[in-house]
CSV table of C-alpha atoms in Angstrom, one decimal:
chain,number,residue,atom,x,y,z
A,1,MET,CA,11.6,123.9,44.1
A,2,ASN,CA,11.2,127.6,44.0
A,3,GLY,CA,12.5,128.0,40.5
A,4,LEU,CA,15.8,129.6,41.5
A,5,GLN,CA,18.9,128.2,39.9
A,6,PRO,CA,22.2,128.2,41.6
A,7,PRO,CA,24.9,130.3,40.0
A,8,ARG,CA,27.3,128.6,37.6
A,9,PRO,CA,30.6,127.7,39.2
A,10,ASP,CA,32.6,129.2,36.4
A,11,LEU,CA,30.8,132.6,36.7
A,12,ALA,CA,31.1,132.6,40.4
A,13,ASP,CA,34.8,131.9,40.3
A,14,GLU,CA,35.3,134.6,37.7
A,15,ALA,CA,33.4,137.1,39.8
A,16,ASN,CA,35.4,136.3,42.9
A,17,HIS,CA,38.9,135.9,41.4
A,18,GLY,CA,38.7,137.2,37.8
A,19,ASP,CA,41.7,136.9,35.6
A,20,GLY,CA,43.9,138.9,38.0
A,21,PHE,CA,43.7,142.1,36.0
A,22,ILE,CA,41.6,145.2,36.2
A,23,ARG,CA,41.4,148.5,34.3
A,24,THR,CA,43.8,151.2,35.3
A,25,TYR,CA,41.1,153.6,36.3
A,26,LYS,CA,39.7,151.1,38.8
A,27,ALA,CA,43.1,150.8,40.5
A,28,TRP,CA,43.7,154.6,40.3
A,29,LYS,CA,45.2,156.0,43.5
A,30,GLY,CA,44.3,159.6,42.8
A,31,SER,CA,41.1,161.4,43.7
A,32,ASN,CA,39.8,161.7,40.2
A,33,VAL,CA,36.3,160.8,38.9
A,34,PHE,CA,36.0,158.7,35.7
A,35,VAL,CA,33.2,158.6,33.2
A,36,LEU,CA,32.4,156.1,30.5
A,37,GLY,CA,34.8,153.4,31.6
A,38,GLY,CA,37.8,155.7,32.1
A,39,ARG,CA,37.5,157.5,28.8
A,40,PHE,CA,37.0,160.8,30.5
A,41,ILE,CA,38.8,161.9,33.7
A,42,PHE,CA,37.6,164.7,36.0
A,43,GLY,CA,38.7,166.2,39.3
A,44,PRO,CA,37.0,165.3,42.6
A,45,ASP,CA,35.1,168.6,42.4
A,46,VAL,CA,33.5,167.8,39.1
A,47,ARG,CA,30.0,168.8,40.4
A,48,SER,CA,31.1,172.4,40.2
A,49,LEU,CA,31.2,171.9,36.4
A,50,PHE,CA,27.4,171.7,36.2
A,51,PHE,CA,27.2,175.0,38.2
A,52,THR,CA,29.5,176.6,35.7
A,53,ILE,CA,27.5,175.4,32.8
A,54,PHE,CA,24.3,176.8,34.4
A,55,LEU,CA,26.0,180.2,34.9
A,56,ILE,CA,26.7,180.3,31.1
A,57,VAL,CA,23.4,178.8,29.7
A,58,ALA,CA,20.9,180.6,32.0
A,59,PRO,CA,21.8,184.2,31.0
A,60,VAL,CA,22.1,183.2,27.3
A,61,ALA,CA,18.6,181.7,27.4
A,62,VAL,CA,17.2,184.9,29.0
A,63,PHE,CA,19.0,186.9,26.3
A,64,CYS,CA,17.6,184.8,23.4
A,65,VAL,CA,14.0,185.0,24.7
A,66,PHE,CA,13.7,188.6,25.8
A,67,VAL,CA,16.3,190.5,23.8
A,68,ALA,CA,17.6,188.7,20.7
A,69,ARG,CA,14.0,187.6,19.6
A,70,LYS,CA,12.9,191.2,19.8
A,71,LEU,CA,15.9,192.4,17.8
A,72,MET,CA,15.2,189.9,15.0
A,73,ASP,CA,12.0,191.9,14.3
A,74,ASP,CA,13.7,195.3,14.4
A,75,PHE,CA,16.6,194.5,12.1
A,76,PRO,CA,16.5,193.2,8.5
A,77,HIS,CA,15.9,189.5,8.1
A,78,HIS,CA,19.4,188.2,7.7
A,79,LEU,CA,20.9,190.6,10.2
A,80,GLY,CA,18.3,189.7,12.9
A,81,ILE,CA,18.9,186.0,12.5
A,82,SER,CA,22.6,186.5,12.7
A,83,ILE,CA,22.3,188.1,16.2
A,84,MET,CA,20.7,184.9,17.5
A,85,ALA,CA,23.0,182.6,15.6
A,86,VAL,CA,26.2,184.3,16.9
A,87,VAL,CA,25.2,184.1,20.5
A,88,VAL,CA,24.2,180.4,20.1
A,89,ALA,CA,27.5,179.6,18.4
A,90,LEU,CA,29.5,181.4,21.1
A,91,THR,CA,27.7,179.5,23.8
A,92,LEU,CA,28.2,176.1,22.2
A,93,SER,CA,31.9,176.8,21.6
A,94,ASP,CA,32.3,178.0,25.1
A,95,ILE,CA,30.7,174.9,26.6
A,96,THR,CA,32.8,172.7,24.3
A,97,LEU,CA,36.0,174.3,25.4
A,98,LEU,CA,34.9,173.9,29.0
A,99,LEU,CA,34.4,170.2,28.6
A,100,LEU,CA,37.7,169.8,26.7
A,101,ALA,CA,39.5,171.5,29.5
A,102,SER,CA,37.7,169.5,32.2
A,103,GLY,CA,37.3,166.0,30.8
A,104,ARG,CA,40.8,165.2,29.6
A,105,ASP,CA,44.1,164.2,31.2
A,106,PRO,CA,45.8,167.5,32.2
A,107,GLY,CA,49.3,165.8,32.1
A,108,VAL,CA,49.3,163.4,35.0
A,109,ILE,CA,52.7,161.8,35.7
A,110,PRO,CA,52.2,158.1,36.4
A,111,ARG,CA,53.2,157.0,39.9
A,112,ASN,CA,56.1,154.6,40.5
A,113,LEU,CA,55.3,151.3,42.2
A,114,HIS,CA,58.6,151.5,44.1
A,115,PRO,CA,60.9,154.4,45.0
A,116,PRO,CA,63.9,155.0,42.7
A,117,GLU,CA,67.2,153.5,43.5
A,118,PRO,CA,69.3,155.8,45.7
A,119,GLU,CA,72.3,157.3,43.9
A,120,GLY,CA,75.6,158.2,45.5
A,121,TYR,CA,75.8,161.7,46.9
A,122,GLU,CA,77.8,163.5,49.5
A,123,GLY,CA,75.2,163.1,52.3
A,124,MET,CA,75.3,159.3,52.2
A,125,THR,CA,77.5,157.8,54.9
A,126,GLU,CA,79.3,154.5,54.8
A,127,ALA,CA,77.9,151.6,56.6
A,128,ARG,CA,79.7,150.2,59.6
A,129,PRO,CA,80.3,146.5,60.1
A,130,GLY,CA,77.1,144.7,61.1
A,131,GLN,CA,74.8,147.7,60.1
A,132,THR,CA,72.6,148.2,57.1
A,133,PRO,CA,73.8,151.0,54.9
A,134,PRO,CA,71.4,154.0,55.0
A,135,LEU,CA,69.3,154.3,51.8
A,136,ARG,CA,68.0,157.9,51.9
A,137,LEU,CA,67.0,159.7,48.8
A,138,PRO,CA,67.9,163.4,48.4
A,139,ARG,CA,64.9,165.7,48.6
A,140,THR,CA,66.0,167.8,45.7
A,141,LYS,CA,68.2,167.4,42.6
A,142,ASP,CA,69.7,170.0,40.2
A,143,VAL,CA,69.0,169.8,36.5
A,144,ILE,CA,70.0,172.1,33.7
A,145,VAL,CA,67.3,173.8,31.7
A,146,ASN,CA,68.5,176.1,28.9
A,147,GLY,CA,71.8,176.6,30.6
A,148,ILE,CA,70.2,177.4,34.0
A,149,SER,CA,70.2,175.2,37.0
A,150,VAL,CA,66.8,174.2,38.2
A,151,LYS,CA,65.9,172.2,41.3
A,152,ILE,CA,63.5,169.3,41.1
A,153,LYS,CA,61.8,167.8,44.2
A,154,TYR,CA,61.1,164.3,45.2
A,155,CYS,CA,57.4,163.4,45.6
A,156,ASP,CA,56.8,161.0,48.5
A,157,THR,CA,53.3,160.2,47.2
A,158,CYS,CA,54.1,159.4,43.6
A,159,MET,CA,57.6,158.1,44.6
A,160,LEU,CA,59.4,160.0,41.8
A,161,TYR,CA,61.4,163.0,41.1
A,162,ARG,CA,59.1,165.5,39.5
A,163,PRO,CA,60.1,166.8,36.1
A,164,PRO,CA,60.8,170.5,35.7
A,165,ARG,CA,57.6,172.6,36.0
A,166,CYS,CA,55.7,169.7,37.5
A,167,SER,CA,53.9,169.9,40.8
A,168,HIS,CA,51.7,167.7,43.0
A,169,CYS,CA,48.1,168.8,43.2
A,170,SER,CA,46.7,168.3,46.7
A,171,ILE,CA,43.1,168.2,45.4
A,172,CYS,CA,43.5,165.6,42.7
A,173,ASN,CA,46.4,163.9,44.5
A,174,ASN,CA,48.5,163.6,41.3
A,175,CYS,CA,51.7,165.0,39.9
A,176,VAL,CA,50.8,167.2,36.9
A,177,ASP,CA,53.3,168.2,34.2
A,178,ARG,CA,53.5,172.0,33.8
A,179,PHE,CA,51.1,172.5,36.6
A,180,ASP,CA,49.3,175.8,36.4
A,181,HIS,CA,46.6,175.6,39.1
A,182,HIS,CA,43.5,173.6,40.1
A,183,CYS,CA,40.4,175.4,38.8
A,184,PRO,CA,37.3,174.9,40.9
A,185,TRP,CA,35.1,176.3,38.1
A,186,VAL,CA,36.4,173.7,35.6
A,187,GLY,CA,36.7,170.9,38.2
A,188,GLN,CA,40.1,169.8,37.0
A,189,CYS,CA,43.8,170.6,37.2
A,190,ILE,CA,45.1,172.9,34.5
A,191,GLY,CA,48.4,171.6,33.1
A,192,LEU,CA,50.3,170.8,30.0
A,193,ARG,CA,47.6,169.0,28.0
A,194,ASN,CA,44.6,171.2,28.8
A,195,TYR,CA,46.0,174.7,29.4
A,196,ARG,CA,45.3,175.7,25.8
A,197,PHE,CA,41.6,174.8,26.1
A,198,PHE,CA,41.3,176.5,29.5
A,199,PHE,CA,42.6,179.8,28.1
A,200,MET,CA,40.3,179.6,25.1
A,201,PHE,CA,37.4,178.9,27.4
A,202,VAL,CA,38.1,182.0,29.5
A,203,PHE,CA,38.6,184.1,26.4
A,204,SER,CA,35.4,182.9,24.7
A,205,THR,CA,33.5,183.5,27.9
A,206,THR,CA,34.8,187.1,27.9
A,207,LEU,CA,33.6,187.6,24.3
A,208,LEU,CA,30.2,186.1,25.2
A,209,CYS,CA,29.8,188.5,28.1
A,210,LEU,CA,30.7,191.5,26.0
A,211,TYR,CA,28.4,190.4,23.2
A,212,VAL,CA,25.4,190.0,25.5
A,213,HIS,CA,26.2,193.2,27.3
A,214,GLY,CA,26.5,195.2,24.1
A,215,PHE,CA,23.3,194.0,22.5
A,216,CYS,CA,21.3,194.7,25.6
A,217,TRP,CA,22.3,198.3,25.3
A,218,VAL,CA,21.4,198.2,21.6
A,219,TYR,CA,17.9,196.9,22.5
A,220,ILE,CA,17.4,199.7,25.0
A,221,ARG,CA,18.5,202.2,22.4
A,222,ARG,CA,16.0,200.9,20.0
A,223,ILE,CA,13.2,201.3,22.6
A,224,MET,CA,14.3,204.9,23.2
A,225,ASN,CA,14.3,205.7,19.4
A,226,GLY,CA,11.0,203.9,18.8
A,227,GLU,CA,9.0,205.4,21.6
A,228,GLU,CA,11.0,208.6,22.0
A,229,ALA,CA,11.5,207.8,25.7
A,230,THR,CA,14.2,208.6,28.1
A,231,ILE,CA,16.8,206.0,29.0
A,232,TRP,CA,15.2,205.4,32.4
A,233,LYS,CA,11.8,204.8,30.9
A,234,ALA,CA,13.3,202.5,28.3
A,235,MET,CA,15.0,200.4,31.0
A,236,THR,CA,11.7,199.9,32.8
A,237,LYS,CA,10.2,198.4,29.7
A,238,THR,CA,12.9,195.7,29.5
A,239,PRO,CA,13.9,194.6,33.0
A,240,ALA,CA,15.6,191.4,31.5
A,241,SER,CA,18.1,193.7,29.8
A,242,ILE,CA,18.9,195.5,33.0
A,243,VAL,CA,19.6,192.2,34.8
A,244,LEU,CA,21.8,191.0,32.0
A,245,ILE,CA,23.7,194.2,31.9
A,246,ILE,CA,24.5,194.0,35.6
A,247,TYR,CA,25.3,190.3,35.4
A,248,THR,CA,27.7,190.6,32.4
A,249,PHE,CA,29.3,193.7,33.8
A,250,ILE,CA,30.3,191.8,37.0
A,251,SER,CA,31.3,188.7,35.1
A,252,VAL,CA,33.5,190.5,32.5
A,253,TRP,CA,35.6,191.9,35.3
A,254,PHE,CA,36.3,188.3,36.5
A,255,VAL,CA,36.8,186.5,33.2
A,256,GLY,CA,38.3,189.5,31.4
A,257,GLY,CA,40.8,190.1,34.2
A,258,LEU,CA,41.7,186.4,34.1
A,259,THR,CA,42.2,186.6,30.3
A,260,VAL,CA,44.6,189.6,30.6
A,261,PHE,CA,46.5,187.8,33.4
A,262,HIS,CA,47.0,184.6,31.4
A,263,LEU,CA,48.0,186.7,28.3
A,264,TYR,CA,50.8,188.0,30.4
A,265,LEU,CA,51.7,184.5,31.7
A,266,ILE,CA,51.8,183.2,28.1
A,267,SER,CA,53.9,186.1,26.9
A,268,THR,CA,56.5,185.4,29.6
A,269,ASN,CA,56.1,181.6,29.5
A,270,GLN,CA,55.1,181.2,33.1
A,271,SER,CA,52.4,179.3,34.9
A,272,THR,CA,50.2,180.6,37.6
A,273,TYR,CA,52.0,178.4,40.2
A,274,GLU,CA,55.4,179.7,39.1
A,275,ASN,CA,54.3,183.3,39.1
A,276,PHE,CA,53.2,183.1,42.7
A,277,ARG,CA,55.8,180.8,43.9
A,278,TYR,CA,59.1,181.7,42.2
A,279,ARG,CA,58.6,185.3,40.9
A,280,TYR,CA,60.7,185.1,37.7
A,281,ASP,CA,60.6,188.8,37.4
A,282,ARG,CA,63.3,189.0,40.0
A,283,HIS,CA,65.7,186.6,38.3
A,284,GLU,CA,66.0,184.9,34.9
A,285,ASN,CA,63.2,182.6,33.7
A,286,PRO,CA,64.8,179.5,32.1
A,287,TYR,CA,61.7,178.8,30.1
A,288,ASN,CA,61.2,182.2,28.4
A,289,LYS,CA,61.8,182.0,24.6
A,290,GLY,CA,60.5,185.4,23.6
A,291,VAL,CA,56.9,186.6,23.2
A,292,ILE,CA,56.2,185.2,19.7
A,293,ARG,CA,57.8,181.8,20.4
A,294,ASN,CA,56.0,181.6,23.8
A,295,PHE,CA,52.6,182.1,22.1
A,296,LEU,CA,53.5,179.6,19.4
A,297,GLU,CA,54.5,177.0,22.1
A,298,VAL,CA,51.0,177.3,23.7
A,299,PHE,CA,48.8,177.5,20.7
A,300,CYS,CA,50.6,176.1,17.7
A,301,THR,CA,52.4,173.0,19.0
A,302,SER,CA,51.0,169.5,19.1
A,303,ILE,CA,49.6,168.4,22.4
A,304,PRO,CA,51.8,165.6,23.8
A,305,PRO,CA,50.2,162.2,24.2
A,306,SER,CA,48.9,161.2,27.6
A,307,LYS,CA,51.3,159.2,29.8
A,308,ILE,CA,48.5,157.2,31.4
A,309,ASN,CA,46.3,154.6,29.7
A,310,LEU,CA,43.2,154.4,31.8
A,311,ARG,CA,41.7,151.6,29.7
A,312,ALA,CA,44.7,149.4,30.0
A,313,LYS,CA,44.6,146.3,32.2
A,314,VAL,CA,47.0,146.1,35.1
A,315,PRO,CA,47.5,143.3,37.6
A,316,LYS,CA,45.6,143.5,40.9
A,317,GLU,CA,47.7,144.5,43.9
A,318,PRO,CA,47.7,141.8,46.5
A,319,ALA,CA,46.0,142.8,49.7
A,320,ILE,CA,48.3,142.8,52.8
A,321,ALA,CA,47.0,140.1,55.1
A,322,PRO,CA,46.6,141.0,58.8
A,323,ARG,CA,48.8,139.2,61.3
A,324,THR,CA,48.0,138.1,64.8
A,325,VAL,CA,50.3,138.4,67.8
A,326,SER,CA,49.4,136.5,71.0
A,327,GLY,CA,45.7,136.4,70.0
A,328,GLY,CA,45.5,140.1,69.2
A,329,PHE,CA,44.8,141.6,65.8
A,330,ILE,CA,47.3,144.0,64.2
A,331,SER,CA,46.5,146.0,61.2
A,332,PRO,CA,49.0,146.2,58.3
A,333,ASN,CA,49.0,150.0,58.8
A,334,ASN,CA,49.3,149.8,62.6
A,335,GLY,CA,52.0,152.1,63.9
A,336,LYS,CA,52.1,154.3,60.8
A,337,ALA,CA,50.8,157.8,60.5
A,338,ILE,CA,48.1,157.8,57.8
A,339,GLY,CA,49.1,161.0,56.2
A,340,ASP,CA,51.1,162.5,53.4
A,341,ILE,CA,53.9,165.0,53.5
A,342,GLU,CA,53.1,166.2,50.0
A,343,MET,CA,49.4,166.6,50.7
A,344,GLY,CA,50.1,168.7,53.9
A,345,ARG,CA,47.6,166.8,55.9
A,346,LYS,CA,48.0,165.8,59.6
A,347,PRO,CA,48.4,162.2,60.4
A,348,VAL,CA,45.4,160.3,61.6
A,349,TRP,CA,45.5,157.3,63.8
A,350,ASP,CA,41.9,156.0,63.5
A,351,GLU,CA,42.9,152.6,62.3
A,352,ALA,CA,45.5,152.1,64.9
A,353,LEU,CA,43.2,153.2,67.7
A,354,GLY,CA,40.5,151.0,66.4
A,355,ASP,CA,42.8,148.0,66.6
A,356,ILE,CA,43.8,148.9,70.2
A,357,SER,CA,40.1,149.2,71.2
A,358,ASP,CA,39.4,145.8,69.6
A,359,TYR,CA,42.3,144.2,71.5
A,360,ALA,CA,41.1,145.8,74.7
A,361,GLY,CA,37.6,144.5,74.1
A,362,GLN,CA,38.9,141.0,73.9
A,363,HIS,CA,40.5,141.3,77.4
A,364,SER,CA,37.6,143.1,79.2
A,365,VAL,CA,36.7,141.8,82.7
A,366,ASP,CA,33.1,141.0,83.1
A,367,TYR,CA,31.5,141.5,86.6
A,368,SER,CA,28.0,140.7,85.5
A,369,ASP,CA,27.7,137.7,87.9
A,370,LYS,CA,25.4,138.2,90.9
A,371,ASP,CA,28.1,137.2,93.4
A,372,SER,CA,30.5,139.8,92.2
A,373,ARG,CA,28.1,142.7,92.4
A,374,LEU,CA,28.4,145.4,95.0
A,375,PRO,CA,26.1,145.4,98.0
A,376,ASP,CA,23.4,148.0,98.4
A,377,VAL,CA,25.4,151.1,99.1
A,378,SER,CA,25.0,154.7,98.0
A,379,PRO,CA,25.7,155.4,94.3
A,380,ASP,CA,28.6,157.7,95.2
A,381,LEU,CA,30.3,155.1,97.4
A,382,SER,CA,29.8,152.4,94.8
A,383,ARG,CA,31.8,154.3,92.3
A,384,ILE,CA,34.7,154.7,94.7
A,385,LEU,CA,34.9,151.3,96.4
A,386,PRO,CA,36.1,148.3,94.4
A,387,PRO,CA,34.0,145.1,94.0
A,388,ASP,CA,34.2,142.3,96.5
A,389,ASN,CA,36.4,140.1,94.4
A,390,THR,CA,38.9,142.8,93.5
A,391,GLU,CA,40.5,142.9,97.0
A,392,GLY,CA,44.2,143.2,96.7
A,393,ARG,CA,44.2,143.8,92.9
A,394,GLY,CA,46.2,146.7,91.5
A,395,VAL,CA,43.4,148.0,89.2
A,396,MET,CA,43.8,151.5,88.0
A,397,HIS,CA,40.9,153.5,86.6
A,398,HIS,CA,41.8,155.5,83.5
A,399,PRO,CA,39.2,157.9,82.2
A,400,ARG,CA,39.9,156.9,78.5
A,401,ARG,CA,41.0,153.3,78.7
A,402,SER,CA,38.5,151.9,81.2
A,403,SER,CA,34.8,152.6,81.6
A,404,TRP,CA,32.1,151.6,84.1
A,405,GLY,CA,28.9,150.9,82.3
A,406,ARG,CA,25.9,151.1,84.5
A,407,ASN,CA,23.7,149.3,82.1
A,408,SER,CA,26.1,146.6,80.9
A,409,GLU,CA,27.9,146.4,84.3
A,410,ARG,CA,31.2,145.7,82.5
A,411,TRP,CA,34.6,147.1,83.5
A,412,GLU,CA,36.9,147.2,80.5
A,413,ILE,CA,40.6,147.3,81.3
A,414,SER,CA,43.3,148.3,78.8
A,415,PRO,CA,45.7,145.6,77.8
A,416,GLU,CA,48.6,147.6,79.2
A,417,ILE,CA,47.1,147.5,82.7
A,418,LEU,CA,45.9,143.9,82.6
A,419,PRO,CA,49.3,142.3,83.3
A,420,LEU,CA,49.8,144.6,86.2
A,421,SER,CA,46.4,143.6,87.7
A,422,ARG,CA,47.3,139.9,87.3
A,423,ILE,CA,50.6,140.5,89.1
A,424,GLY,CA,48.9,142.4,91.9
A,425,GLU,CA,46.3,139.6,92.2
A,426,SER,CA,48.9,136.9,92.6
A,427,LYS,CA,50.9,139.0,95.1
A,428,GLY,CA,47.8,139.8,97.1
A,429,MET,CA,46.7,136.1,97.3
A,430,ASN,CA,50.1,134.9,98.4
A,431,GLY,CA,51.3,137.8,100.6
A,432,LYS,CA,48.2,138.5,102.5
A,433,SER,CA,47.5,136.7,105.8
A,434,ASN,CA,44.1,135.7,107.1
A,435,GLY,CA,44.4,138.3,109.9
A,436,GLU,CA,45.0,141.1,107.6
A,437,SER,CA,42.0,140.1,105.5
A,438,THR,CA,39.8,140.0,108.6
A,439,ASN,CA,40.9,143.5,109.6
A,440,GLN,CA,40.2,144.9,106.1
A,441,ASN,CA,36.7,143.3,106.2
A,442,GLN,CA,36.0,144.9,109.6
A,443,GLN,CA,37.1,148.3,108.3
A,444,PHE,CA,34.9,147.9,105.2
A,445,GLU,CA,31.8,147.1,107.3
A,446,MET,CA,32.5,150.1,109.6
A,447,ARG,CA,32.6,152.4,106.5
A,448,LEU,CA,29.3,151.0,105.3
A,449,SER,CA,27.6,151.5,108.6
A,450,THR,CA,28.9,155.1,108.7
A,451,VAL,CA,27.4,155.8,105.2
A,452,LYS,CA,24.1,154.3,106.2
């Protein structure tokens, strides 16, 4: 005995079969990344979040070490400490808002397990006797929002009609309510449940850039007054301040411009997607409630609860068993384009082609026997002439479906050509006379002698 104990039957059975239920986040069909057992949900590009945090923390650390610490000695005690405390507080609040915008459900609409029942509409035709009635869903529907007709679209991926202001994110592969955009810096979709935190993050980052930029100039001014030097000489004494001034000047144009743009969107009750897609300035916006009420809707209303419970247990989806037809393997997805209209991706046929190649491999013709090998002829002629035992066979050489392996000496024939070769073989064996076979052998020997 080596001291190893066999696994308990009950534990092995539980590991293999379980209770038939799994957590929702484990059966999630989107492209999201989950942390701490589904308690936090991120986008597939969550790695960019760490880069964003670095872009915030690194300049603040340089500011605290080379600028704020020196200003603490130049200003009175409490005022000097407040310079350091304010920048630390702004940084912590900025990172907190970033995580709140990135790690929470943006407003994902749960997918349907089955498409909705088709409703009667003008485009549906009556079924003829002996035919199945067509069950086609209309691509769009009209709904009334504040007295204005708005079209909603059907999502083939989520199998639902999107609510107003909802759109399908091609990166996260989810329908998001009040979809604004997918932010690569946050690594998450921006929607109904995290737009408030996203705007506050951008606004606080703007304040942090202005704060660091301003106190770097204050420190340069203190050097000029203390040493009675010019501004250029004072800059040479604090290169860290010059780097921070350039960095924050560039950053404030980005985050500051983004803050102004979203202030305009909030005041008109638009999303970034709607602004670029529909251009409400050309016609009436059905969601505009006035500037004050629009701001109150974003900042002073309660955030609606999430429509998905990632910790809940759902039954496992049964796997589609493959089926065999005449000894061949057929995948459940065979014959279907693996793509998505909503995602805008091209169909791929890797699985279907893989199944065809497996089927062709089972019907490959092996000429590895010594008797079936070609005689000693030139390499060029051996590629042209058929083997000895293939006389009278209708074998076609296709560059993609058949291959001649010099090492393996196998000639693989596609399954579509195989029945033709068998028919040609039977006809050749029955229809050929002995005299014709003798004439062909003589012609073959003459060609070999000519080559030699």
